[in-house]
XYZ file of C-alpha atoms in Angstrom:
232
model
C 107.505 55.146 48.779
C 105.463 52.208 47.636
C 101.604 52.534 47.619
C 99.783 49.275 48.273
C 96.322 48.977 46.530
C 93.320 47.815 48.490
C 92.551 44.327 47.103
C 88.769 44.893 47.552
C 88.944 47.851 45.213
C 90.948 46.105 42.554
C 89.309 45.394 39.198
C 90.047 41.725 39.478
C 88.271 41.497 42.787
C 85.234 43.415 41.539
C 84.951 41.221 38.434
C 84.996 38.144 40.586
C 82.188 39.455 42.739
C 80.072 40.364 39.686
C 80.486 36.883 38.212
C 79.510 35.296 41.483
C 76.421 37.526 41.704
C 75.371 36.623 38.132
C 75.704 32.926 38.917
C 73.475 33.375 41.947
C 70.833 35.232 39.890
C 70.593 32.656 37.069
C 68.742 29.952 39.089
C 66.395 32.624 40.450
C 65.627 33.839 36.898
C 64.969 30.277 35.713
C 62.577 29.715 38.628
C 60.752 32.986 37.856
C 60.341 32.084 34.165
C 59.097 28.583 35.032
C 56.671 30.018 37.602
C 55.320 32.593 35.122
C 54.878 29.902 32.466
C 53.071 27.659 34.934
C 50.702 30.464 35.930
C 49.927 31.290 32.286
C 49.288 27.603 31.492
C 47.028 27.276 34.537
C 45.040 30.372 33.564
C 44.632 29.084 29.999
C 43.463 25.725 31.332
C 40.925 27.430 33.607
C 39.689 29.525 30.658
C 39.249 26.500 28.373
C 37.461 24.454 31.032
C 35.186 27.398 31.878
C 34.345 27.899 28.198
C 33.417 24.220 27.831
C 31.208 24.387 30.915
C 29.455 27.547 29.691
C 28.919 26.003 26.247
C 27.467 22.846 27.750
C 25.172 24.716 30.139
C 24.089 27.737 28.102
C 24.588 26.861 24.440
C 23.106 23.408 24.045
C 21.345 22.809 20.693
C 17.548 23.173 20.836
C 15.626 20.016 21.602
C 13.437 18.801 18.735
C 9.989 18.332 20.254
C 7.242 18.491 17.615
C 6.591 16.563 14.430
C 7.015 19.781 12.433
C 10.433 20.403 13.986
C 11.463 16.846 13.176
C 10.376 17.279 9.560
C 12.224 20.596 9.251
C 15.376 19.050 10.693
C 15.079 16.009 8.426
C 14.801 18.014 5.207
C 17.420 20.589 6.208
C 19.844 17.782 7.037
C 19.125 16.127 3.687
C 19.873 19.411 1.891
C 23.086 19.877 3.880
C 24.196 16.344 3.003
C 23.255 16.758 -0.668
C 22.519 20.307 -1.915
C 21.463 18.829 -5.288
C 18.586 16.830 -3.783
C 15.560 18.537 -5.360
C 13.021 16.471 -3.418
C 14.553 17.631 -0.128
C 13.745 21.231 -1.076
C 10.207 20.162 -2.010
C 9.851 18.411 1.345
C 11.074 21.486 3.203
C 8.635 23.649 1.232
C 5.808 21.313 2.207
C 6.590 21.889 5.881
C 6.624 25.658 5.335
C 3.199 25.396 3.680
C 1.970 23.386 6.642
C 3.030 26.125 9.072
C 1.567 28.817 6.789
C 4.809 30.276 5.481
C 4.169 30.127 1.712
C 6.767 32.851 1.119
C 9.512 30.551 2.397
C 7.989 27.640 0.475
C 8.279 29.556 -2.813
C 12.010 30.121 -2.271
C 12.667 26.429 -1.609
C 10.556 25.315 -4.574
C 12.379 27.662 -6.917
C 15.626 26.010 -5.806
C 14.112 22.592 -6.507
C 12.988 23.633 -9.990
C 16.432 24.966 -10.847
C 17.688 21.448 -10.166
C 14.746 19.585 -11.753
C 12.576 21.781 -14.025
C 10.227 18.859 -14.766
C 9.518 17.969 -11.159
C 5.739 17.513 -10.865
C 5.890 17.776 -7.080
C 7.760 21.086 -7.193
C 5.378 22.588 -9.783
C 2.289 21.453 -7.891
C 3.528 22.682 -4.512
C 4.559 25.989 -6.083
C 0.996 26.378 -7.335
C -0.282 25.730 -3.809
C 2.178 28.280 -2.397
C 1.118 30.964 -4.866
C -2.537 30.308 -4.090
C -1.791 30.678 -0.370
C -0.082 33.990 -1.138
C -3.209 35.226 -2.912
C -1.699 35.000 -6.406
C -4.232 32.912 -8.373
C -2.807 33.680 -11.821
C 0.648 32.443 -10.828
C -0.975 29.409 -9.213
C -2.899 28.579 -12.417
C 0.323 28.830 -14.408
C 2.068 26.318 -12.150
C -0.857 23.867 -12.103
C -0.996 23.980 -15.912
C 2.714 23.167 -16.066
C 2.225 20.363 -13.554
C -0.637 18.873 -15.597
C 1.562 18.969 -18.709
C 4.350 17.121 -16.880
C 1.996 14.388 -15.639
C -1.433 14.318 -17.312
C -2.316 11.197 -15.328
C -2.238 12.986 -11.992
C -5.692 14.255 -11.086
C -4.634 16.727 -8.406
C -3.289 19.413 -10.726
C -6.530 19.336 -12.768
C -8.575 19.459 -9.574
C -6.724 22.533 -8.301
C -7.195 24.205 -11.679
C -10.920 23.485 -11.459
C -11.117 25.023 -7.994
C -9.310 28.192 -9.063
C -11.450 28.639 -12.185
C -14.540 27.934 -10.088
C -13.570 30.674 -7.606
C -13.088 33.098 -10.501
C -16.553 32.109 -11.783
C -14.972 30.973 -15.012
C -17.378 28.057 -15.157
C -16.453 26.919 -18.657
C -12.789 26.458 -17.735
C -13.760 24.926 -14.402
C -15.972 22.351 -16.140
C -13.128 21.319 -18.431
C -10.689 20.994 -15.519
C -13.137 18.978 -13.403
C -13.920 16.661 -16.329
C -10.197 16.011 -16.823
C -9.925 15.266 -13.114
C -12.706 12.701 -13.303
C -11.221 11.166 -16.421
C -8.200 10.224 -14.320
C -10.183 9.302 -11.202
C -13.969 8.988 -11.508
C -14.526 8.184 -7.811
C -13.966 11.689 -6.432
C -17.336 12.667 -4.973
C -16.358 16.285 -4.323
C -15.379 16.796 -7.949
C -18.735 15.446 -9.121
C -20.467 17.847 -6.740
C -18.433 20.876 -7.868
C -18.940 19.932 -11.503
C -22.677 19.777 -10.813
C -22.530 23.295 -9.382
C -20.783 24.584 -12.501
C -23.402 22.942 -14.722
C -26.123 24.609 -12.638
C -24.472 28.001 -13.068
C -24.456 27.498 -16.845
C -28.117 26.375 -16.896
C -27.312 22.729 -17.666
C -29.580 21.316 -14.993
C -29.846 17.787 -16.355
C -26.063 17.448 -16.352
C -25.916 18.990 -12.885
C -28.433 16.408 -11.631
C -26.309 13.573 -13.031
C -23.222 14.864 -11.225
C -25.008 15.212 -7.884
C -26.233 11.646 -8.255
C -22.680 10.512 -9.009
C -21.436 12.287 -5.887
C -24.000 10.389 -3.790
C -23.014 7.169 -5.504
C -19.507 7.387 -4.050
C -20.416 8.948 -0.683
C -23.557 7.748 1.082
C -23.908 10.791 3.311
C -23.304 13.989 1.370
C -25.771 16.618 2.657
C -24.747 19.313 0.148
C -25.283 17.013 -2.838
C -28.593 15.764 -1.414
C -29.832 19.327 -0.939
C -28.753 20.402 -4.437
C -30.445 17.360 -5.984
C -33.747 18.027 -4.191
C -33.747 21.615 -5.411
C -33.483 20.393 -9.012
C -36.300 17.852 -8.731
């Protein structure tokens, strides 16, 4: 007796069905992959655009409003463009001194002096910074170095005179003031301070001469007028 196989249960028939099913699934898989990729791209695009909006709205650079801010930005930009620009560090230190941050000024001036050890500006400003920090000995040291670099600049001698005067070292103050006037004889304040030092050392005739010189360069100088009257 011959047994006839059911064609639907034959291996050949099943293989044909499987192949047909796979062919039907392939387009669906391609569509799913494309759709997933599109969604990911869209989400990335939304993220990037959102980040740009947040940066523009919340993270804008600060607006420069004051003259001090402009000066800070100018010198910091100069240093960024050329880290070997000693004068840029001196300029930045000057701004820090202006806003009463002598500690920061010292750091910038030390950088300047590493680049240019014979910079008069850096030495002078460093002396001013040390004085502002309440370190008169360090300030004197820097003003002395500045005066050695440029003996024709009266300001370092003048600052030395002031510091010696404050210490009541009248002999040293007299020498510093005289050197100041040797460079620039028209400074009325220096004549007045020199007169005070002469008074303190009992040189009243010399003190009188200096008060008169102060009044010669400034018509209205109440302190010098008062000191002169007391000597007459």
